PDB file of C-alpha atoms in Angstrom:
ATOM      1  CA  MET A 271     -55.579 308.837 -72.581  1.00  0.00           C
ATOM      2  CA  ARG A 272     -52.770 306.291 -73.084  1.00  0.00           C
ATOM      3  CA  ALA A 273     -52.990 302.610 -72.476  1.00  0.00           C
ATOM      4  CA  CYS A 274     -52.393 300.938 -69.128  1.00  0.00           C
ATOM      5  CA  PRO A 275     -48.917 299.343 -68.787  1.00  0.00           C
ATOM      6  CA  ASP A 276     -50.328 296.129 -67.337  1.00  0.00           C
ATOM      7  CA  PRO A 277     -50.550 293.660 -70.280  1.00  0.00           C
ATOM      8  CA  ARG A 278     -53.671 292.122 -68.792  1.00  0.00           C
ATOM      9  CA  CYS A 279     -55.476 295.447 -68.853  1.00  0.00           C
ATOM     10  CA  HIS A 280     -57.005 297.351 -71.734  1.00  0.00           C
ATOM     11  CA  ILE A 281     -57.599 300.829 -70.157  1.00  0.00           C
ATOM     12  CA  PRO A 282     -58.872 303.135 -71.693  1.00  0.00           C
ATOM     13  CA  ASP A 283     -60.984 300.736 -73.750  1.00  0.00           C
ATOM     14  CA  VAL A 284     -62.361 298.697 -70.782  1.00  0.00           C
ATOM     15  CA  ASN A 285     -62.464 298.969 -67.056  1.00  0.00           C
ATOM     16  CA  CYS A 286     -59.495 298.304 -64.732  1.00  0.00           C
ATOM     17  CA  PHE A 287     -58.339 294.672 -64.739  1.00  0.00           C
ATOM     18  CA  LEU A 288     -57.828 294.854 -61.018  1.00  0.00           C
ATOM     19  CA  GLY A 289     -61.393 295.994 -60.424  1.00  0.00           C
ATOM     20  CA  GLU A 290     -60.773 299.665 -59.504  1.00  0.00           C
ATOM     21  CA  GLU A 291     -63.579 302.009 -60.490  1.00  0.00           C
ATOM     22  CA  THR A 292     -61.310 304.649 -62.030  1.00  0.00           C
ATOM     23  CA  PRO A 293     -57.687 304.679 -63.215  1.00  0.00           C
ATOM     24  CA  ALA A 294     -56.863 307.186 -60.473  1.00  0.00           C
ATOM     25  CA  GLU A 295     -57.455 304.379 -57.860  1.00  0.00           C
ATOM     26  CA  CYS A 296     -55.184 301.914 -59.601  1.00  0.00           C
ATOM     27  CA  SER A 297     -51.635 301.582 -58.240  1.00  0.00           C
ATOM     28  CA  VAL A 298     -50.222 300.240 -61.521  1.00  0.00           C
ATOM     29  CA  TRP A 299     -51.767 303.126 -63.499  1.00  0.00           C
ATOM     30  CA  CYS A 300     -50.731 305.842 -60.956  1.00  0.00           C
ATOM     31  CA  GLY A 301     -47.206 304.426 -60.580  1.00  0.00           C
ATOM     32  CA  SER A 302     -46.769 304.476 -64.332  1.00  0.00           C
ATOM     33  CA  LYS A 303     -47.983 308.091 -64.459  1.00  0.00           C
ATOM     34  CA  ARG A 304     -45.342 309.265 -61.989  1.00  0.00           C
ATOM     35  CA  ASN A 305     -42.632 307.810 -64.290  1.00  0.00           C
ATOM     36  CA  ASP A 306     -44.066 309.318 -67.448  1.00  0.00           C
ATOM     37  CA  ALA A 307     -42.833 312.750 -68.305  1.00  0.00           C
ATOM     38  CA  GLU A 308     -45.812 313.356 -70.595  1.00  0.00           C
ATOM     39  CA  SER A 309     -48.451 312.170 -68.173  1.00  0.00           C
ATOM     40  CA  SER A 310     -49.671 315.722 -67.528  1.00  0.00           C
ATOM     41  CA  LEU A 311     -50.716 315.989 -71.164  1.00  0.00           C
ATOM     42  CA  ASN A 312     -52.614 312.703 -71.252  1.00  0.00           C
ATOM     43  CA  SER A 313     -53.844 312.136 -67.734  1.00  0.00           C
ATOM     44  CA  THR A 314     -57.402 311.856 -66.420  1.00  0.00           C
ATOM     45  CA  ASP A 315     -58.669 313.913 -63.527  1.00  0.00           C
ATOM     46  CA  GLY A 316     -59.959 310.777 -61.833  1.00  0.00           C
ATOM     47  CA  THR A 317     -63.603 311.742 -62.172  1.00  0.00           C
ATOM     48  CA  ASP A 318     -64.387 309.676 -65.254  1.00  0.00           C
ATOM     49  CA  THR A 319     -65.730 306.087 -64.908  1.00  0.00           C
ATOM     50  CA  LEU A 320     -64.838 304.169 -67.996  1.00  0.00           C
ATOM     51  CA  LEU A 321     -67.421 301.875 -69.551  1.00  0.00           C
ATOM     52  CA  PRO A 322     -66.407 298.408 -70.845  1.00  0.00           C
ATOM     53  CA  TRP A 323     -67.928 299.246 -74.281  1.00  0.00           C
ATOM     54  CA  SER A 324     -67.907 302.144 -76.646  1.00  0.00           C
ATOM     55  CA  GLY A 325     -71.182 301.599 -78.542  1.00  0.00           C
ATOM     56  CA  SER A 326     -69.331 300.663 -81.743  1.00  0.00           C
ATOM     57  CA  ALA A 327     -69.373 297.160 -83.229  1.00  0.00           C
ATOM     58  CA  LEU A 328     -67.860 294.791 -80.693  1.00  0.00           C
ATOM     59  CA  GLY A 329     -64.432 293.224 -81.322  1.00  0.00           C
ATOM     60  CA  THR A 330     -63.026 289.895 -80.079  1.00  0.00           C
ATOM     61  CA  GLY A 331     -61.745 291.556 -76.872  1.00  0.00           C
ATOM     62  CA  ASP A 332     -65.282 292.672 -76.040  1.00  0.00           C
ATOM     63  CA  LEU A 333     -66.860 289.244 -76.245  1.00  0.00           C
ATOM     64  CA  ALA A 334     -65.474 288.066 -72.923  1.00  0.00           C
ATOM     65  CA  PHE A 335     -67.207 291.030 -71.237  1.00  0.00           C
ATOM     66  CA  LEU A 336     -70.534 290.223 -72.867  1.00  0.00           C
ATOM     67  CA  THR A 337     -70.472 286.454 -72.399  1.00  0.00           C
ATOM     68  CA  ALA A 338     -69.632 286.858 -68.738  1.00  0.00           C
ATOM     69  CA  ARG A 339     -73.397 287.304 -68.067  1.00  0.00           C
ATOM     70  CA  GLY A 340     -74.447 284.234 -70.051  1.00  0.00           C
ATOM     71  CA  GLU A 341     -74.280 282.393 -73.369  1.00  0.00           C
ATOM     72  CA  ALA A 342     -74.562 284.558 -76.460  1.00  0.00           C
ATOM     73  CA  LYS A 343     -75.810 283.395 -79.793  1.00  0.00           C
ATOM     74  CA  VAL A 344     -73.789 284.329 -82.866  1.00  0.00           C
ATOM     75  CA  ILE A 345     -75.728 284.770 -86.123  1.00  0.00           C
ATOM     76  CA  ALA A 346     -73.501 284.467 -89.215  1.00  0.00           C
ATOM     77  CA  LEU A 347     -74.621 286.128 -92.463  1.00  0.00           C
ATOM     78  CA  LEU A 348     -72.821 284.506 -95.421  1.00  0.00           C
ATOM     79  CA  GLY A 349     -72.935 285.772 -98.999  1.00  0.00           C
ATOM     80  CA  ALA A 350     -71.029 287.276-101.854  1.00  0.00           C
ATOM     81  CA  HIS A 351     -69.924 290.880-102.116  1.00  0.00           C
ATOM     82  CA  ASN A 352     -72.938 293.188-102.524  1.00  0.00           C
ATOM     83  CA  ALA A 353     -75.398 290.414-101.762  1.00  0.00           C
ATOM     84  CA  GLY A 354     -77.247 292.555 -99.179  1.00  0.00           C
ATOM     85  CA  LYS A 355     -75.919 291.314 -95.830  1.00  0.00           C
ATOM     86  CA  THR A 356     -75.330 294.726 -94.363  1.00  0.00           C
ATOM     87  CA  THR A 357     -78.625 296.035 -95.774  1.00  0.00           C
ATOM     88  CA  LEU A 358     -80.428 293.173 -94.008  1.00  0.00           C
ATOM     89  CA  LEU A 359     -78.836 294.131 -90.713  1.00  0.00           C
ATOM     90  CA  ALA A 360     -79.853 297.771 -91.330  1.00  0.00           C
ATOM     91  CA  ALA A 361     -83.455 296.752 -91.983  1.00  0.00           C
ATOM     92  CA  TRP A 362     -83.584 294.776 -88.771  1.00  0.00           C
ATOM     93  CA  TYR A 363     -82.286 297.719 -86.859  1.00  0.00           C
ATOM     94  CA  GLN A 364     -84.932 299.984 -88.423  1.00  0.00           C
ATOM     95  CA  ARG A 365     -87.577 297.397 -87.605  1.00  0.00           C
ATOM     96  CA  LEU A 366     -86.581 297.180 -83.956  1.00  0.00           C
ATOM     97  CA  GLY A 367     -86.435 300.890 -83.706  1.00  0.00           C
ATOM     98  CA  ARG A 368     -90.054 301.257 -84.851  1.00  0.00           C
ATOM     99  CA  ARG A 369     -91.643 298.335 -83.032  1.00  0.00           C
ATOM    100  CA  GLY A 370     -89.338 297.141 -80.257  1.00  0.00           C
ATOM    101  CA  LEU A 371     -90.991 293.705 -80.432  1.00  0.00           C
ATOM    102  CA  VAL A 372     -90.096 290.569 -82.342  1.00  0.00           C
ATOM    103  CA  GLY A 373     -92.436 287.681 -82.015  1.00  0.00           C
ATOM    104  CA  LYS A 374     -92.943 287.162 -78.290  1.00  0.00           C
ATOM    105  CA  GLY A 375     -89.694 288.916 -77.410  1.00  0.00           C
ATOM    106  CA  ARG A 376     -88.909 292.525 -76.837  1.00  0.00           C
ATOM    107  CA  PHE A 377     -85.787 294.675 -77.287  1.00  0.00           C
ATOM    108  CA  SER A 378     -83.912 294.998 -74.026  1.00  0.00           C
ATOM    109  CA  GLY A 379     -80.700 296.863 -74.940  1.00  0.00           C
ATOM    110  CA  SER A 380     -77.565 296.790 -76.948  1.00  0.00           C
ATOM    111  CA  PHE A 381     -73.854 297.427 -76.308  1.00  0.00           C
ATOM    112  CA  SER A 382     -73.365 298.443 -79.949  1.00  0.00           C
ATOM    113  CA  LEU A 383     -76.050 301.024 -80.733  1.00  0.00           C
ATOM    114  CA  GLU A 384     -73.440 303.256 -82.425  1.00  0.00           C
ATOM    115  CA  GLY A 385     -72.445 300.292 -84.638  1.00  0.00           C
ATOM    116  CA  TRP A 386     -76.116 299.596 -85.524  1.00  0.00           C
ATOM    117  CA  GLU A 387     -76.577 303.257 -86.311  1.00  0.00           C
ATOM    118  CA  ALA A 388     -73.538 303.201 -88.616  1.00  0.00           C
ATOM    119  CA  VAL A 389     -75.269 300.608 -90.869  1.00  0.00           C
ATOM    120  CA  GLY A 390     -78.855 301.711 -90.245  1.00  0.00           C
ATOM    121  CA  HIS A 391     -78.725 305.467 -90.988  1.00  0.00           C
ATOM    122  CA  ALA A 392     -78.304 304.885 -94.733  1.00  0.00           C
ATOM    123  CA  LEU A 393     -81.836 303.432 -94.998  1.00  0.00           C
ATOM    124  CA  ARG A 394     -83.438 306.536 -93.581  1.00  0.00           C
ATOM    125  CA  TRP A 395     -85.063 308.331 -96.492  1.00  0.00           C
ATOM    126  CA  GLU A 396     -84.269 312.011 -96.476  1.00  0.00           C
ATOM    127  CA  GLY A 397     -85.482 312.854 -99.997  1.00  0.00           C
ATOM    128  CA  GLY A 398     -83.851 312.063-103.285  1.00  0.00           C
ATOM    129  CA  ALA A 399     -82.758 308.643-104.423  1.00  0.00           C
ATOM    130  CA  PRO A 400     -82.703 305.661-101.924  1.00  0.00           C
ATOM    131  CA  ARG A 401     -79.398 304.926-100.306  1.00  0.00           C
ATOM    132  CA  PHE A 402     -77.814 301.707 -99.080  1.00  0.00           C
ATOM    133  CA  PRO A 403     -75.264 301.016 -96.349  1.00  0.00           C
ATOM    134  CA  PRO A 404     -71.627 301.089 -97.596  1.00  0.00           C
ATOM    135  CA  HIS A 405     -69.820 297.913 -98.508  1.00  0.00           C
ATOM    136  CA  THR A 406     -68.122 296.121 -95.573  1.00  0.00           C
ATOM    137  CA  SER A 407     -64.424 296.221 -96.384  1.00  0.00           C
ATOM    138  CA  SER A 408     -62.447 292.975 -96.391  1.00  0.00           C
ATOM    139  CA  GLY A 409     -59.543 294.979 -94.992  1.00  0.00           C
ATOM    140  CA  ALA A 410     -61.327 295.672 -91.727  1.00  0.00           C
ATOM    141  CA  GLY A 411     -59.639 292.738 -89.941  1.00  0.00           C
ATOM    142  CA  ARG A 412     -59.537 289.031 -89.568  1.00  0.00           C
ATOM    143  CA  ALA A 413     -62.514 288.893 -87.194  1.00  0.00           C
ATOM    144  CA  PRO A 414     -65.864 290.483 -87.934  1.00  0.00           C
ATOM    145  CA  GLY A 415     -67.385 293.425 -86.140  1.00  0.00           C
ATOM    146  CA  MET A 416     -70.220 292.164 -83.933  1.00  0.00           C
ATOM    147  CA  LEU A 417     -73.549 293.942 -83.512  1.00  0.00           C
ATOM    148  CA  HIS A 418     -75.170 293.121 -80.214  1.00  0.00           C
ATOM    149  CA  LEU A 419     -78.880 292.776 -79.324  1.00  0.00           C
ATOM    150  CA  ALA A 420     -80.371 291.759 -75.980  1.00  0.00           C
ATOM    151  CA  ILE A 421     -83.906 290.361 -76.280  1.00  0.00           C
ATOM    152  CA  ARG A 422     -86.126 289.434 -73.330  1.00  0.00           C
ATOM    153  CA  ASP A 423     -88.439 286.541 -74.086  1.00  0.00           C
ATOM    154  CA  GLU A 424     -92.027 286.013 -72.878  1.00  0.00           C
ATOM    155  CA  ASN A 425     -90.671 284.471 -69.583  1.00  0.00           C
ATOM    156  CA  SER A 426     -88.511 287.560 -68.991  1.00  0.00           C
ATOM    157  CA  ARG A 427     -85.335 285.691 -69.673  1.00  0.00           C
ATOM    158  CA  LEU A 428     -82.573 287.791 -71.250  1.00  0.00           C
ATOM    159  CA  ASN A 429     -80.965 286.407 -74.419  1.00  0.00           C
ATOM    160  CA  ASP A 430     -77.926 287.932 -76.026  1.00  0.00           C
ATOM    161  CA  PHE A 431     -77.383 287.827 -79.780  1.00  0.00           C
ATOM    162  CA  LEU A 432     -74.426 288.902 -81.874  1.00  0.00           C
ATOM    163  CA  PHE A 433     -74.769 289.596 -85.600  1.00  0.00           C
ATOM    164  CA  ALA A 434     -71.568 289.539 -87.689  1.00  0.00           C
ATOM    165  CA  ASP A 435     -71.129 292.273 -90.303  1.00  0.00           C
ATOM    166  CA  SER A 436     -68.583 290.505 -92.490  1.00  0.00           C
ATOM    167  CA  PRO A 437     -67.261 291.165 -96.010  1.00  0.00           C
ATOM    168  CA  GLY A 438     -68.459 288.904 -98.812  1.00  0.00           C
ATOM    169  CA  GLU A 439     -64.866 288.383-100.053  1.00  0.00           C
ATOM    170  CA  TRP A 440     -64.240 286.171 -96.978  1.00  0.00           C
ATOM    171  CA  PHE A 441     -66.974 283.701 -97.916  1.00  0.00           C
ATOM    172  CA  GLU A 442     -66.182 283.701-101.624  1.00  0.00           C
ATOM    173  CA  ARG A 443     -62.692 282.446-100.800  1.00  0.00           C
ATOM    174  CA  TRP A 444     -63.837 280.188 -97.990  1.00  0.00           C
ATOM    175  CA  SER A 445     -66.343 278.430-100.196  1.00  0.00           C
ATOM    176  CA  VAL A 446     -63.551 277.522-102.631  1.00  0.00           C
ATOM    177  CA  ASP A 447     -60.904 276.597-100.060  1.00  0.00           C
ATOM    178  CA  LYS A 448     -61.868 276.515 -96.396  1.00  0.00           C
ATOM    179  CA  ASN A 449     -58.160 276.469 -95.347  1.00  0.00           C
ATOM    180  CA  ALA A 450     -57.118 279.451 -97.443  1.00  0.00           C
ATOM    181  CA  SER A 451     -54.985 281.981 -95.632  1.00  0.00           C
ATOM    182  CA  ASP A 452     -57.258 284.822 -96.687  1.00  0.00           C
ATOM    183  CA  ALA A 453     -60.379 282.992 -95.436  1.00  0.00           C
ATOM    184  CA  GLU A 454     -59.346 283.230 -91.765  1.00  0.00           C
ATOM    185  CA  GLY A 455     -62.209 285.658 -90.944  1.00  0.00           C
ATOM    186  CA  ALA A 456     -64.754 283.290 -92.421  1.00  0.00           C
ATOM    187  CA  ARG A 457     -63.358 280.301 -90.446  1.00  0.00           C
ATOM    188  CA  TRP A 458     -63.399 282.353 -87.259  1.00  0.00           C
ATOM    189  CA  LEU A 459     -67.057 283.160 -87.720  1.00  0.00           C
ATOM    190  CA  ILE A 460     -68.187 279.712 -88.883  1.00  0.00           C
ATOM    191  CA  ASP A 461     -66.469 278.041 -85.928  1.00  0.00           C
ATOM    192  CA  ARG A 462     -68.400 280.227 -83.438  1.00  0.00           C
ATOM    193  CA  ALA A 463     -71.801 280.729 -85.104  1.00  0.00           C
ATOM    194  CA  SER A 464     -74.955 279.338 -83.601  1.00  0.00           C
ATOM    195  CA  SER A 465     -77.053 279.914 -86.739  1.00  0.00           C
ATOM    196  CA  LEU A 466     -76.050 280.330 -90.394  1.00  0.00           C
ATOM    197  CA  ILE A 467     -77.833 282.522 -92.898  1.00  0.00           C
ATOM    198  CA  ILE A 468     -76.920 282.193 -96.606  1.00  0.00           C
ATOM    199  CA  ILE A 469     -77.775 285.250 -98.703  1.00  0.00           C
ATOM    200  CA  ALA A 470     -78.681 284.663-102.384  1.00  0.00           C
ATOM    201  CA  ASP A 471     -78.563 287.886-104.319  1.00  0.00           C
ATOM    202  CA  CYS A 472     -81.527 288.020-106.697  1.00  0.00           C
ATOM    203  CA  GLU A 473     -80.047 290.994-108.536  1.00  0.00           C
ATOM    204  CA  ALA A 474     -76.907 288.979-109.379  1.00  0.00           C
ATOM    205  CA  LEU A 475     -78.904 285.862-110.139  1.00  0.00           C
ATOM    206  CA  GLY A 476     -81.057 287.803-112.571  1.00  0.00           C
ATOM    207  CA  GLY A 477     -78.249 289.764-114.203  1.00  0.00           C
ATOM    208  CA  LYS A 478     -75.759 289.249-116.954  1.00  0.00           C
ATOM    209  CA  GLU A 479     -73.466 287.183-114.769  1.00  0.00           C
ATOM    210  CA  ARG A 480     -76.269 284.968-113.458  1.00  0.00           C
ATOM    211  CA  GLY A 481     -74.521 281.751-114.434  1.00  0.00           C
ATOM    212  CA  ARG A 482     -71.506 282.565-112.332  1.00  0.00           C
ATOM    213  CA  ALA A 483     -73.693 283.847-109.488  1.00  0.00           C
ATOM    214  CA  ARG A 484     -75.627 280.568-109.543  1.00  0.00           C
ATOM    215  CA  SER A 485     -72.417 278.479-109.381  1.00  0.00           C
ATOM    216  CA  ASP A 486     -71.023 280.615-106.559  1.00  0.00           C
ATOM    217  CA  ILE A 487     -74.136 280.337-104.327  1.00  0.00           C
ATOM    218  CA  ILE A 488     -74.364 276.601-104.900  1.00  0.00           C
ATOM    219  CA  GLN A 489     -70.738 276.211-103.981  1.00  0.00           C
ATOM    220  CA  LEU A 490     -71.269 278.211-100.778  1.00  0.00           C
ATOM    221  CA  ILE A 491     -74.378 276.101 -99.930  1.00  0.00           C
ATOM    222  CA  ARG A 492     -72.301 272.936-100.290  1.00  0.00           C
ATOM    223  CA  ARG A 493     -69.490 274.320 -98.104  1.00  0.00           C
ATOM    224  CA  VAL A 494     -72.005 275.321 -95.390  1.00  0.00           C
ATOM    225  CA  ALA A 495     -73.560 271.874 -95.514  1.00  0.00           C
ATOM    226  CA  ASN A 496     -70.118 270.321 -94.816  1.00  0.00           C
ATOM    227  CA  GLU A 497     -69.394 272.633 -91.914  1.00  0.00           C
ATOM    228  CA  ARG A 498     -72.773 273.225 -90.311  1.00  0.00           C
ATOM    229  CA  ASN A 499     -72.646 270.414 -87.638  1.00  0.00           C
ATOM    230  CA  GLU A 500     -76.447 270.284 -87.323  1.00  0.00           C
ATOM    231  CA  ARG A 501     -76.806 274.017 -86.713  1.00  0.00           C
ATOM    232  CA  PRO A 502     -79.919 275.722 -88.070  1.00  0.00           C
ATOM    233  CA  VAL A 503     -79.440 277.181 -91.593  1.00  0.00           C
ATOM    234  CA  ALA A 504     -81.573 279.608 -93.590  1.00  0.00           C
ATOM    235  CA  LEU A 505     -81.451 280.568 -97.231  1.00  0.00           C
ATOM    236  CA  ILE A 506     -82.602 284.136 -97.948  1.00  0.00           C
ATOM    237  CA  TRP A 507     -83.421 285.483-101.390  1.00  0.00           C
ATOM    238  CA  SER A 508     -82.305 289.106-100.986  1.00  0.00           C
ATOM    239  CA  LYS A 509     -83.483 291.904-103.285  1.00  0.00           C
ATOM    240  CA  ALA A 510     -86.544 289.754-103.893  1.00  0.00           C
ATOM    241  CA  ASP A 511     -88.213 292.462-105.961  1.00  0.00           C
ATOM    242  CA  VAL A 512     -85.841 291.482-108.769  1.00  0.00           C
ATOM    243  CA  VAL A 513     -86.993 288.592-110.963  1.00  0.00           C
ATOM    244  CA  VAL A 514     -84.798 285.482-111.040  1.00  0.00           C
ATOM    245  CA  PRO A 515     -85.193 283.028-113.958  1.00  0.00           C
ATOM    246  CA  GLN A 516     -87.093 279.994-112.648  1.00  0.00           C
ATOM    247  CA  PRO A 517     -84.516 277.405-113.809  1.00  0.00           C
ATOM    248  CA  ILE A 518     -81.838 279.204-111.784  1.00  0.00           C
ATOM    249  CA  ARG A 519     -84.026 279.434-108.708  1.00  0.00           C
ATOM    250  CA  ASP A 520     -84.940 275.769-109.025  1.00  0.00           C
ATOM    251  CA  ALA A 521     -81.295 274.693-109.406  1.00  0.00           C
ATOM    252  CA  ILE A 522     -80.331 276.517-106.220  1.00  0.00           C
ATOM    253  CA  ARG A 523     -83.273 275.130-104.271  1.00  0.00           C
ATOM    254  CA  GLU A 524     -82.522 271.608-105.436  1.00  0.00           C
ATOM    255  CA  ALA A 525     -78.832 271.964-104.493  1.00  0.00           C
ATOM    256  CA  ALA A 526     -79.791 273.180-101.017  1.00  0.00           C
ATOM    257  CA  ALA A 527     -82.482 270.502-100.426  1.00  0.00           C
ATOM    258  CA  ARG A 528     -80.059 267.756-101.527  1.00  0.00           C
ATOM    259  CA  VAL A 529     -77.473 268.519 -98.852  1.00  0.00           C
ATOM    260  CA  MET A 530     -79.658 270.261 -96.186  1.00  0.00           C
ATOM    261  CA  PRO A 531     -83.275 269.050 -96.354  1.00  0.00           C
ATOM    262  CA  ASP A 532     -84.187 271.046 -93.278  1.00  0.00           C
ATOM    263  CA  ILE A 533     -82.982 274.408 -94.564  1.00  0.00           C
ATOM    264  CA  LYS A 534     -85.411 277.281 -94.045  1.00  0.00           C
ATOM    265  CA  GLU A 535     -86.207 279.591 -96.977  1.00  0.00           C
ATOM    266  CA  PHE A 536     -87.114 283.305 -96.844  1.00  0.00           C
ATOM    267  CA  SER A 537     -87.295 286.271 -99.132  1.00  0.00           C
ATOM    268  CA  SER A 538     -86.432 289.900 -98.314  1.00  0.00           C
ATOM    269  CA  SER A 539     -86.405 293.303 -99.910  1.00  0.00           C
ATOM    270  CA  ILE A 540     -86.487 296.903 -98.705  1.00  0.00           C
ATOM    271  CA  ILE A 541     -89.622 297.459-100.860  1.00  0.00           C
ATOM    272  CA  ASP A 542     -92.809 295.404-101.264  1.00  0.00           C
ATOM    273  CA  PHE A 543     -92.484 292.604-103.794  1.00  0.00           C
ATOM    274  CA  ASP A 544     -94.390 289.788-105.529  1.00  0.00           C
ATOM    275  CA  LEU A 545     -93.775 286.171-104.548  1.00  0.00           C
ATOM    276  CA  ASN A 546     -95.569 283.592-106.622  1.00  0.00           C
ATOM    277  CA  GLY A 547     -98.135 286.175-107.621  1.00  0.00           C
ATOM    278  CA  VAL A 548     -98.733 287.238-104.048  1.00  0.00           C
ATOM    279  CA  LYS A 549     -97.956 290.801-102.867  1.00  0.00           C
ATOM    280  CA  ILE A 550     -95.545 290.591 -99.902  1.00  0.00           C
ATOM    281  CA  ASN A 551     -95.042 293.425 -97.463  1.00  0.00           C
ATOM    282  CA  ALA A 552     -91.335 294.174 -97.072  1.00  0.00           C
ATOM    283  CA  GLU A 553     -91.513 294.852 -93.303  1.00  0.00           C
ATOM    284  CA  GLU A 554     -93.402 291.611 -92.635  1.00  0.00           C
ATOM    285  CA  ALA A 555     -90.831 289.648 -94.608  1.00  0.00           C
ATOM    286  CA  ILE A 556     -87.956 291.177 -92.686  1.00  0.00           C
ATOM    287  CA  THR A 557     -89.717 290.499 -89.438  1.00  0.00           C
ATOM    288  CA  GLU A 558     -90.249 286.847 -90.334  1.00  0.00           C
ATOM    289  CA  ILE A 559     -86.530 286.369 -90.876  1.00  0.00           C
ATOM    290  CA  LEU A 560     -85.564 288.235 -87.678  1.00  0.00           C
ATOM    291  CA  THR A 561     -87.964 286.122 -85.688  1.00  0.00           C
ATOM    292  CA  TRP A 562     -86.308 283.007 -86.969  1.00  0.00           C
ATOM    293  CA  ALA A 563     -82.820 284.426 -86.244  1.00  0.00           C
ATOM    294  CA  LEU A 564     -83.730 285.392 -82.726  1.00  0.00           C
ATOM    295  CA  GLN A 565     -84.706 281.916 -81.564  1.00  0.00           C
ATOM    296  CA  PRO A 566     -83.828 281.545 -77.856  1.00  0.00           C
ATOM    297  CA  VAL A 567     -80.461 280.137 -77.009  1.00  0.00           C
ATOM    298  CA  SER A 568     -80.791 276.517 -75.956  1.00  0.00           C
ATOM    299  CA  ARG A 569     -79.473 275.959 -72.462  1.00  0.00           C
ATOM    300  CA  GLY A 570     -78.505 272.632 -70.903  1.00  0.00           C
ATOM    301  CA  PHE A 571     -79.260 269.186 -72.268  1.00  0.00           C
ATOM    302  CA  ALA A 572     -82.441 267.202 -72.556  1.00  0.00           C
ATOM    303  CA  VAL A 573     -82.466 263.861 -70.673  1.00  0.00           C
ATOM    304  CA  SER A 574     -83.517 261.017 -72.912  1.00  0.00           C
ATOM    305  CA  GLU A 575     -86.645 259.077 -71.842  1.00  0.00           C
ATOM    306  CA  THR A 576     -85.465 255.966 -73.618  1.00  0.00           C
ATOM    307  CA  GLY A 577     -82.261 253.931 -73.661  1.00  0.00           C
ATOM    308  CA  SER A 578     -80.098 254.114 -70.559  1.00  0.00           C
ATOM    309  CA  ARG A 579     -81.908 253.875 -67.239  1.00  0.00           C
ATOM    310  CA  ALA A 580     -79.015 254.830 -64.935  1.00  0.00           C
ATOM    311  CA  ALA A 581     -79.907 256.495 -61.675  1.00  0.00           C
ATOM    312  CA  ASP A 582     -77.594 259.405 -62.391  1.00  0.00           C
ATOM    313  CA  PRO A 583     -79.191 261.673 -65.077  1.00  0.00           C
ATOM    314  CA  PHE A 584     -75.715 262.532 -66.360  1.00  0.00           C
ATOM    315  CA  PHE A 585     -75.447 259.089 -67.969  1.00  0.00           C
ATOM    316  CA  ASN A 586     -78.785 259.501 -69.687  1.00  0.00           C
ATOM    317  CA  VAL A 587     -77.732 262.632 -71.662  1.00  0.00           C
ATOM    318  CA  GLY A 588     -77.737 261.807 -75.342  1.00  0.00           C
ATOM    319  CA  SER A 589     -78.498 258.128 -74.793  1.00  0.00           C
ATOM    320  CA  MET A 590     -79.997 256.313 -77.782  1.00  0.00           C
ATOM    321  CA  SER A 591     -82.848 253.831 -77.797  1.00  0.00           C
TER     322      SER A 591
END
């Protein structure tokens, strides 16, 4: 099926801009078909009702459709190439598929199940050596593919979350120069994120290039600190089953604590691992991070109980004592 000639419309990717249930009921679409000599090869029979999503990762054009029903929280995963960002997303998908519950919330749908499956199927063991999701290509576009989750909290409120599956090359460049032309994707995501998750790759930090890996993650931490604007930030030690020299781990922790004292710290792996001599279950570690990421979206403003005493609550918002 070809595209609708109305520039405001995106048929066949979304529903009719004018609100018609099918293209056959749209005057613009039908008028264009009569003037198209090839319409008979590409036309619809009028019985199909198009959905405003495909199941794949959502693009920027899909976000207006989703946010029309309420505020959506964007979770940004930041880290170098091969740090484990896509694997973390895949592990979360597997976890939700088995349990359906996260903390006090429960899974209540997704407009991107096909996108989730694209990253999650690699972690299903089918015999032989373990597999990992493929690398997210930096050539995929200037805005990340968004994986959607709807979570209903204990009060039955629906909260929408969007997880960005972004290439590490974006953040490597952005951490050096936030205004770089090839860091546009990173800027797009940072500007819109509600929470920021920094991924520290234990495999790289414990490998031959550990000095460079340490410098890169510290540089990324400092850039995030400058751009966070009081948003919640977490530091995740991915591939935590790999040992990282203690001086390197301490240097990264000190750098993070110096610029973001409130940063949360987690560890993750797809297999059980030891943490300070304690055996950690991989699924429990993944669940802890996901629970933090799926914090309910804050709505509205709290009225201060101190400071301004104006009769109109509007003038009390954000007042200082």
